[in-house]
Structure formats: C-alpha cells, structure tokens
mmCIF file of C-alpha atoms and ligand atoms in Angstrom:
data_model
loop_
_atom_site.group_PDB
_atom_site.id
_atom_site.type_symbol
_atom_site.label_atom_id
_atom_site.label_comp_id
_atom_site.label_asym_id
_atom_site.label_seq_id
_atom_site.Cartn_x
_atom_site.Cartn_y
_atom_site.Cartn_z
ATOM 1 C CA UNK A 361 -20.818 149.271 65.652
ATOM 2 C CA UNK A 362 -17.595 147.294 66.078
ATOM 3 C CA UNK A 363 -16.625 145.019 68.924
ATOM 4 C CA UNK A 364 -13.124 144.675 70.430
ATOM 5 C CA UNK A 365 -11.515 141.245 70.078
ATOM 6 C CA UNK A 366 -13.632 140.485 67.016
ATOM 7 C CA UNK A 367 -11.504 139.534 64.030
ATOM 8 C CA UNK A 368 -14.118 140.631 61.476
ATOM 9 C CA UNK A 369 -14.645 144.005 63.146
ATOM 10 C CA UNK A 370 -10.880 144.516 63.287
ATOM 11 C CA UNK A 371 -10.651 143.993 59.535
ATOM 12 C CA UNK A 372 -13.641 146.265 58.958
ATOM 13 C CA UNK A 373 -11.934 149.010 60.957
ATOM 14 C CA UNK A 374 -9.107 148.980 58.407
ATOM 15 C CA UNK A 375 -11.458 148.634 55.456
ATOM 16 C CA UNK A 376 -9.766 151.153 53.152
ATOM 17 C CA UNK A 377 -6.441 149.326 53.334
ATOM 18 C CA UNK A 378 -7.624 145.716 53.031
ATOM 19 C CA UNK A 379 -5.830 143.465 50.515
ATOM 20 C CA UNK A 380 -7.940 141.744 47.818
ATOM 21 C CA UNK A 381 -8.190 138.525 49.859
ATOM 22 C CA UNK A 382 -9.820 140.406 52.746
ATOM 23 C CA UNK A 383 -12.233 142.331 50.531
ATOM 24 C CA UNK A 384 -12.970 140.299 47.423
ATOM 25 C CA UNK A 385 -16.164 142.310 46.968
ATOM 26 C CA UNK A 386 -18.556 144.285 49.115
ATOM 27 C CA UNK A 387 -21.708 146.341 49.272
ATOM 28 C CA UNK A 388 -23.048 148.537 52.062
ATOM 29 C CA UNK A 389 -24.172 145.480 54.070
ATOM 30 C CA UNK A 390 -21.691 142.674 53.373
ATOM 31 C CA UNK A 391 -18.008 142.067 52.789
ATOM 32 C CA UNK A 392 -16.594 138.971 51.107
ATOM 33 C CA UNK A 393 -13.225 137.642 52.258
ATOM 34 C CA UNK A 394 -11.144 134.620 51.319
ATOM 35 C CA UNK A 395 -10.645 132.382 54.371
ATOM 36 C CA UNK A 396 -7.069 132.820 55.639
ATOM 37 C CA UNK A 397 -6.654 129.383 57.204
ATOM 38 C CA UNK A 398 -8.027 127.033 54.566
ATOM 39 C CA UNK A 399 -6.485 124.496 52.226
ATOM 40 C CA UNK A 400 -9.310 125.064 49.696
ATOM 41 C CA UNK A 401 -8.768 127.789 47.053
ATOM 42 C CA UNK A 402 -11.972 129.824 46.804
ATOM 43 C CA UNK A 403 -13.214 129.159 50.359
ATOM 44 C CA UNK A 404 -15.070 132.429 50.951
ATOM 45 C CA UNK A 405 -16.502 134.044 54.047
ATOM 46 C CA UNK A 406 -19.421 136.459 53.765
ATOM 47 C CA UNK A 407 -19.514 138.943 56.654
ATOM 48 C CA UNK A 408 -21.976 141.662 57.703
ATOM 49 C CA UNK A 409 -20.297 145.088 57.786
ATOM 50 C CA UNK A 410 -21.388 145.637 61.417
ATOM 51 C CA UNK A 411 -21.066 143.380 64.440
ATOM 52 C CA UNK A 412 -23.922 140.882 64.357
ATOM 53 C CA UNK A 413 -23.646 137.795 66.548
ATOM 54 C CA UNK A 414 -26.701 135.829 65.392
ATOM 55 C CA UNK A 415 -28.582 135.493 62.117
ATOM 56 C CA UNK A 416 -31.864 136.629 63.719
ATOM 57 C CA UNK A 417 -30.252 140.031 64.409
ATOM 58 C CA UNK A 418 -29.796 140.825 60.719
ATOM 59 C CA UNK A 419 -31.979 143.615 59.335
ATOM 60 C CA UNK A 420 -34.372 143.008 56.450
ATOM 61 C CA UNK A 421 -32.045 144.922 54.125
ATOM 62 C CA UNK A 422 -29.076 142.780 55.195
ATOM 63 C CA UNK A 423 -31.174 139.654 54.741
ATOM 64 C CA UNK A 424 -32.254 140.618 51.220
ATOM 65 C CA UNK A 425 -28.689 141.314 50.162
ATOM 66 C CA UNK A 426 -27.551 138.074 51.814
ATOM 67 C CA UNK A 427 -29.610 135.929 49.486
ATOM 68 C CA UNK A 428 -28.198 137.606 46.386
ATOM 69 C CA UNK A 429 -24.650 137.336 47.680
ATOM 70 C CA UNK A 430 -24.947 133.625 48.472
ATOM 71 C CA UNK A 431 -26.175 132.805 44.990
ATOM 72 C CA UNK A 432 -23.978 135.283 43.108
ATOM 73 C CA UNK A 433 -20.845 134.070 44.881
ATOM 74 C CA UNK A 434 -21.832 130.449 44.273
ATOM 75 C CA UNK A 435 -22.168 131.165 40.555
ATOM 76 C CA UNK A 436 -18.811 132.948 40.463
ATOM 77 C CA UNK A 437 -17.106 130.065 42.284
ATOM 78 C CA UNK A 438 -18.651 127.566 39.910
ATOM 79 C CA UNK A 439 -17.424 129.577 36.899
ATOM 80 C CA UNK A 440 -13.967 129.952 38.361
ATOM 81 C CA UNK A 441 -13.319 126.526 39.931
ATOM 82 C CA UNK A 442 -15.715 124.219 38.067
ATOM 83 C CA UNK A 443 -17.082 123.061 41.414
ATOM 84 C CA UNK A 444 -20.086 120.726 41.400
ATOM 85 C CA UNK A 445 -21.878 122.971 43.889
ATOM 86 C CA UNK A 446 -21.130 125.142 46.904
ATOM 87 C CA UNK A 447 -21.603 124.567 50.597
ATOM 88 C CA UNK A 448 -23.145 127.483 52.519
ATOM 89 C CA UNK A 449 -22.575 127.156 56.264
ATOM 90 C CA UNK A 450 -22.983 129.473 59.258
ATOM 91 C CA UNK A 451 -21.987 128.622 62.855
ATOM 92 C CA UNK A 452 -19.966 131.545 64.303
ATOM 93 C CA UNK A 453 -18.769 129.452 67.253
ATOM 94 C CA UNK A 454 -14.967 129.665 67.033
ATOM 95 C CA UNK A 455 -13.361 131.865 69.676
ATOM 96 C CA UNK A 456 -12.821 135.383 68.312
ATOM 97 C CA UNK A 457 -15.234 134.634 65.448
ATOM 98 C CA UNK A 458 -18.642 135.188 67.044
ATOM 99 C CA UNK A 459 -19.375 137.721 64.272
ATOM 100 C CA UNK A 460 -21.889 136.073 61.923
ATOM 101 C CA UNK A 461 -20.098 134.674 58.869
ATOM 102 C CA UNK A 462 -21.370 132.492 56.090
ATOM 103 C CA UNK A 463 -18.831 130.071 54.675
ATOM 104 C CA UNK A 464 -19.267 129.690 50.906
ATOM 105 C CA UNK A 465 -17.169 126.688 49.945
ATOM 106 C CA UNK A 466 -16.602 125.318 46.438
ATOM 107 C CA UNK A 467 -17.416 121.609 46.564
ATOM 108 C CA UNK A 468 -15.205 119.990 43.954
ATOM 109 C CA UNK A 469 -16.202 116.728 42.245
ATOM 110 C CA UNK A 470 -13.130 114.958 43.644
ATOM 111 C CA UNK A 471 -13.604 116.054 47.270
ATOM 112 C CA UNK A 472 -12.679 113.083 49.485
ATOM 113 C CA UNK A 473 -15.699 111.349 51.043
ATOM 114 C CA UNK A 474 -14.447 112.126 54.574
ATOM 115 C CA UNK A 475 -14.407 115.830 53.708
ATOM 116 C CA UNK A 476 -17.946 115.971 52.333
ATOM 117 C CA UNK A 477 -20.623 117.701 54.382
ATOM 118 C CA UNK A 478 -19.462 118.844 57.842
ATOM 119 C CA UNK A 479 -16.121 117.067 57.265
ATOM 120 C CA UNK A 480 -15.129 119.910 54.948
ATOM 121 C CA UNK A 481 -14.221 121.882 58.085
ATOM 122 C CA UNK A 482 -11.175 119.637 58.446
ATOM 123 C CA UNK A 483 -9.863 121.674 55.496
ATOM 124 C CA UNK A 484 -10.098 124.840 57.589
ATOM 125 C CA UNK A 485 -7.653 125.764 60.371
ATOM 126 C CA UNK A 486 -4.918 123.882 58.546
ATOM 127 C CA UNK A 487 -1.216 124.093 59.417
ATOM 128 C CA UNK A 488 0.310 127.066 57.662
ATOM 129 C CA UNK A 489 2.191 125.054 55.016
ATOM 130 C CA UNK A 490 -1.083 123.477 53.805
ATOM 131 C CA UNK A 491 -3.020 126.718 53.553
ATOM 132 C CA UNK A 492 -3.724 128.715 50.443
ATOM 133 C CA UNK A 493 -0.998 131.388 50.632
ATOM 134 C CA UNK A 494 -1.814 135.076 50.999
ATOM 135 C CA UNK A 495 -0.663 135.633 47.416
ATOM 136 C CA UNK A 496 -2.745 132.691 46.218
ATOM 137 C CA UNK A 497 -5.811 134.050 48.006
ATOM 138 C CA UNK A 498 -5.235 137.476 46.447
ATOM 139 C CA UNK A 499 -5.124 135.831 43.014
ATOM 140 C CA UNK A 500 -8.375 133.996 43.699
ATOM 141 C CA UNK A 501 -9.888 137.293 44.827
ATOM 142 C CA UNK A 502 -8.907 139.012 41.577
ATOM 143 C CA UNK A 503 -10.308 136.155 39.474
ATOM 144 C CA UNK A 504 -13.555 136.277 41.410
ATOM 145 C CA UNK A 505 -13.805 140.028 40.930
ATOM 146 C CA UNK A 506 -13.536 139.460 37.191
ATOM 147 C CA UNK A 507 -16.369 136.907 37.405
ATOM 148 C CA UNK A 508 -18.490 139.278 39.483
ATOM 149 C CA UNK A 509 -17.940 142.336 37.320
ATOM 150 C CA UNK A 510 -21.179 143.685 35.949
ATOM 151 C CA UNK A 511 -23.338 141.638 38.282
ATOM 152 C CA UNK A 512 -25.670 143.213 40.809
ATOM 153 C CA UNK A 513 -23.950 143.607 44.171
ATOM 154 C CA UNK A 514 -20.501 143.411 42.667
ATOM 155 C CA UNK A 515 -17.941 145.918 43.728
HETATM 156 ZN ZN1 ZN B 1252 -17.596 141.810 64.834
#
C-alpha cells in the first residue's frame, strides 16, 4: 500500500509516532498534516492513508470522506485564524510528492495581491527562517484539534 521514495507514505509508515503537526487529525481514509515548508500558519495538507497518485483513483468511500474533510477543515481554519475563506488545491506534481494531497490554505483578508490565487504557492517551499517552525506547527495542530473536537471525522 505504500510506495518507496514517497514522503507521505514514509510518514504513514511511522503513523503511531507522528508529532501533532504531521497528524493534526485523521480517520481511516485521510490524514491531515500541517505543511512543513510554508510561511502560512494553518496551511494544511489532506492526504489519503494509502498511496494514490491521481484523484480518479480514490474509492467512493475516500471521496465521500474527502468532501467532509475539506469543509470541516475550512470551518476550523476560519474559526482559528479568522480567514476570509480557504483555498483548496490539488496538483501532486512536486518531485517526491506524487501522492495525492489537497492543500487547504487559510486565505487571510490582508493576503498580498501577488499571493492571491495560484500566487499563494510562493508562500510554500520558503527558506527555513521564513517557515512556520515545527513548534509553531504543533501549536496550530493542537488549536485545530480543539476546534475539530466533537465534529464528525474528528480524531
Ligand atoms: Zn505515497
């Protein structure tokens, strides 16, 4: 079910020991992680629990859960960050990241015009000093868990 050289599968293989930022929440089909290379607090990545390389390969059960996760996570991010809305984006083109992953990105009211829409990806793959720290991402993860508590799909 896992694929060598796949970052997401590597994390899944160590599931029981993942820090909060790598497993903000999960169900049997999906795992939610905080992006590790972003400058945006709350930039989430929603990953299938098995290696899937294209959206059309998802099962019906995975697809049903996907819709709930996208909306539930968007609500939690809005509660936590006050974002105007969320971006939901799926490409899976970066090397080592062919595993389907949906970016769920809080779109803040003051986001610079050049970073709106596809330009938001300039806030990913940032130099290390600009990124949300591991500790910061763990804190975001704990806050999100509190928002998700009691909701369907929540851990
Ligand atoms: Zn994979």
